[in-house]
């Protein structure tokens, strides 16, 4: 059971609800949320006490409504929040009828590389430019990213082309720094259960795209999102990016597209799909990007590099600008078939 307080509920009213729950021998869990406090009752409520407790709490001052949330995650659940969450960032909506496309290279390598990528992304109708500056590489000898210099380039190029920006943050003490440069923080698959990072990003109101860990079941993924929500950040986008495959002979990961309709059903948060990391082979990326939108995704994240063969990281899964343009044409048509749309294509000089 979860008690949702009104926006103007006072500390005394919140305490009144907590005391009522505790007087029944149950634990009350205060979840700050963004605009209003919710109070969860994590313990099992005896069926005979449920209706009486529901009635008592519903009538208390400062209480907006009381709902039964059976899922382990509460604030991320549709039982708690029935309408789709739509996140608006500088006039771009995530989770609304429009499909958003995030595009750009795996890593920021140079100003010229980002300019070329941004031009291709913007021209084809993408709204967000991606580029890693702090890279979570499997090998410590692999390119680790340009770090703050990379963020400066991303910000400057994003501003020039009128694109929102996204980049990964890997450690809690860098949340503020990365957030000062980008519009959306990315929490990568490897860090999905980096709890100090989730808590710090949760304390900021900066939008976060949270990727599913390669071995995470959906409840673990949604509980990771719950960390962000319960620490006050309501601007959370979920992103499926593939799980560990049974066999790496053909694909890097297995893109779990079944996660899309499931997540859309059980959660109100926007759901994105990253087919680039999901499959790891550029020629398979378009099919899976299209399938993601057909399955109900609110957007896709595509790795695209001006010259994939020269990429410092993830070249084999990166589309060329021409391949990206072709995919965007297909996505545009497909979106209409499922009652969605893509943003207009701007005319660039
Ligand atoms: C990335 O987006 O470049 C990345 C490292 O993704 P993931 O965390 O999904 O592996
Ligand atoms: Mn990558």
PDB file of N, CA and C and ligand atoms in Angstrom, residues 106 130 135-136 168 186 188-190 211 241 277 303, ligand 1:
ATOM      1  N   UNK A 106      30.112   6.401 -30.206  1.00  0.00           N
ATOM      2  CA  UNK A 106      30.292   5.805 -28.879  1.00  0.00           C
ATOM      3  C   UNK A 106      31.031   6.805 -27.997  1.00  0.00           C
ATOM      4  N   UNK A 130      24.734  12.030 -28.851  1.00  0.00           N
ATOM      5  CA  UNK A 130      25.418  11.265 -27.818  1.00  0.00           C
ATOM      6  C   UNK A 130      26.926  11.288 -28.054  1.00  0.00           C
ATOM      7  N   UNK A 135      34.523   6.691 -20.460  1.00  0.00           N
ATOM      8  CA  UNK A 135      34.106   5.430 -21.069  1.00  0.00           C
ATOM      9  C   UNK A 135      34.341   4.232 -20.144  1.00  0.00           C
ATOM     10  N   UNK A 136      33.323   3.407 -19.953  1.00  0.00           N
ATOM     11  CA  UNK A 136      33.491   2.194 -19.133  1.00  0.00           C
ATOM     12  C   UNK A 136      34.043   1.065 -19.990  1.00  0.00           C
ATOM     13  N   UNK A 168      27.704   9.656 -20.558  1.00  0.00           N
ATOM     14  CA  UNK A 168      27.687   8.751 -19.397  1.00  0.00           C
ATOM     15  C   UNK A 168      28.442   9.324 -18.202  1.00  0.00           C
ATOM     16  N   UNK A 186      23.695   9.729 -18.667  1.00  0.00           N
ATOM     17  CA  UNK A 186      23.509   8.306 -18.977  1.00  0.00           C
ATOM     18  C   UNK A 186      24.146   7.497 -17.861  1.00  0.00           C
ATOM     19  N   UNK A 188      25.270   3.824 -17.335  1.00  0.00           N
ATOM     20  CA  UNK A 188      25.533   2.704 -18.234  1.00  0.00           C
ATOM     21  C   UNK A 188      25.151   1.363 -17.625  1.00  0.00           C
ATOM     22  N   UNK A 189      25.109   0.385 -18.520  1.00  0.00           N
ATOM     23  CA  UNK A 189      24.692  -0.960 -18.144  1.00  0.00           C
ATOM     24  C   UNK A 189      25.541  -1.514 -16.989  1.00  0.00           C
ATOM     25  N   UNK A 190      26.842  -1.250 -17.058  1.00  0.00           N
ATOM     26  CA  UNK A 190      27.738  -1.789 -16.021  1.00  0.00           C
ATOM     27  C   UNK A 190      27.492  -1.143 -14.672  1.00  0.00           C
ATOM     28  N   UNK A 211      20.421   2.572 -18.236  1.00  0.00           N
ATOM     29  CA  UNK A 211      20.483   1.366 -19.065  1.00  0.00           C
ATOM     30  C   UNK A 211      20.338   0.110 -18.216  1.00  0.00           C
ATOM     31  N   UNK A 241      19.270  -2.434 -23.548  1.00  0.00           N
ATOM     32  CA  UNK A 241      20.456  -2.426 -24.413  1.00  0.00           C
ATOM     33  C   UNK A 241      21.067  -3.811 -24.610  1.00  0.00           C
ATOM     34  N   UNK A 277      24.356  -1.440 -28.997  1.00  0.00           N
ATOM     35  CA  UNK A 277      25.009  -2.324 -28.029  1.00  0.00           C
ATOM     36  C   UNK A 277      24.251  -3.643 -27.937  1.00  0.00           C
ATOM     37  N   UNK A 303      24.325   4.281 -32.310  1.00  0.00           N
ATOM     38  CA  UNK A 303      25.706   4.728 -32.480  1.00  0.00           C
ATOM     39  C   UNK A 303      25.957   4.980 -33.970  1.00  0.00           C
TER      40      UNK A 303
HETATM   41  C1  LIG B   1      27.545   3.304 -24.476  1.00  0.00           C
HETATM   42  O1  LIG B   1      26.397   3.770 -24.620  1.00  0.00           O
HETATM   43  O2  LIG B   1      28.520   3.645 -25.166  1.00  0.00           O
HETATM   44  C2  LIG B   1      27.730   2.203 -23.497  1.00  0.00           C
HETATM   45  C3  LIG B   1      28.920   1.958 -22.963  1.00  0.00           C
HETATM   46  O3  LIG B   1      26.605   1.515 -23.276  1.00  0.00           O
HETATM   47  P1  LIG B   1      26.283   0.302 -22.263  1.00  0.00           P
HETATM   48  O4  LIG B   1      26.414   0.869 -20.899  1.00  0.00           O
HETATM   49  O5  LIG B   1      24.889  -0.072 -22.638  1.00  0.00           O
HETATM   50  O6  LIG B   1      27.279  -0.784 -22.558  1.00  0.00           O
END
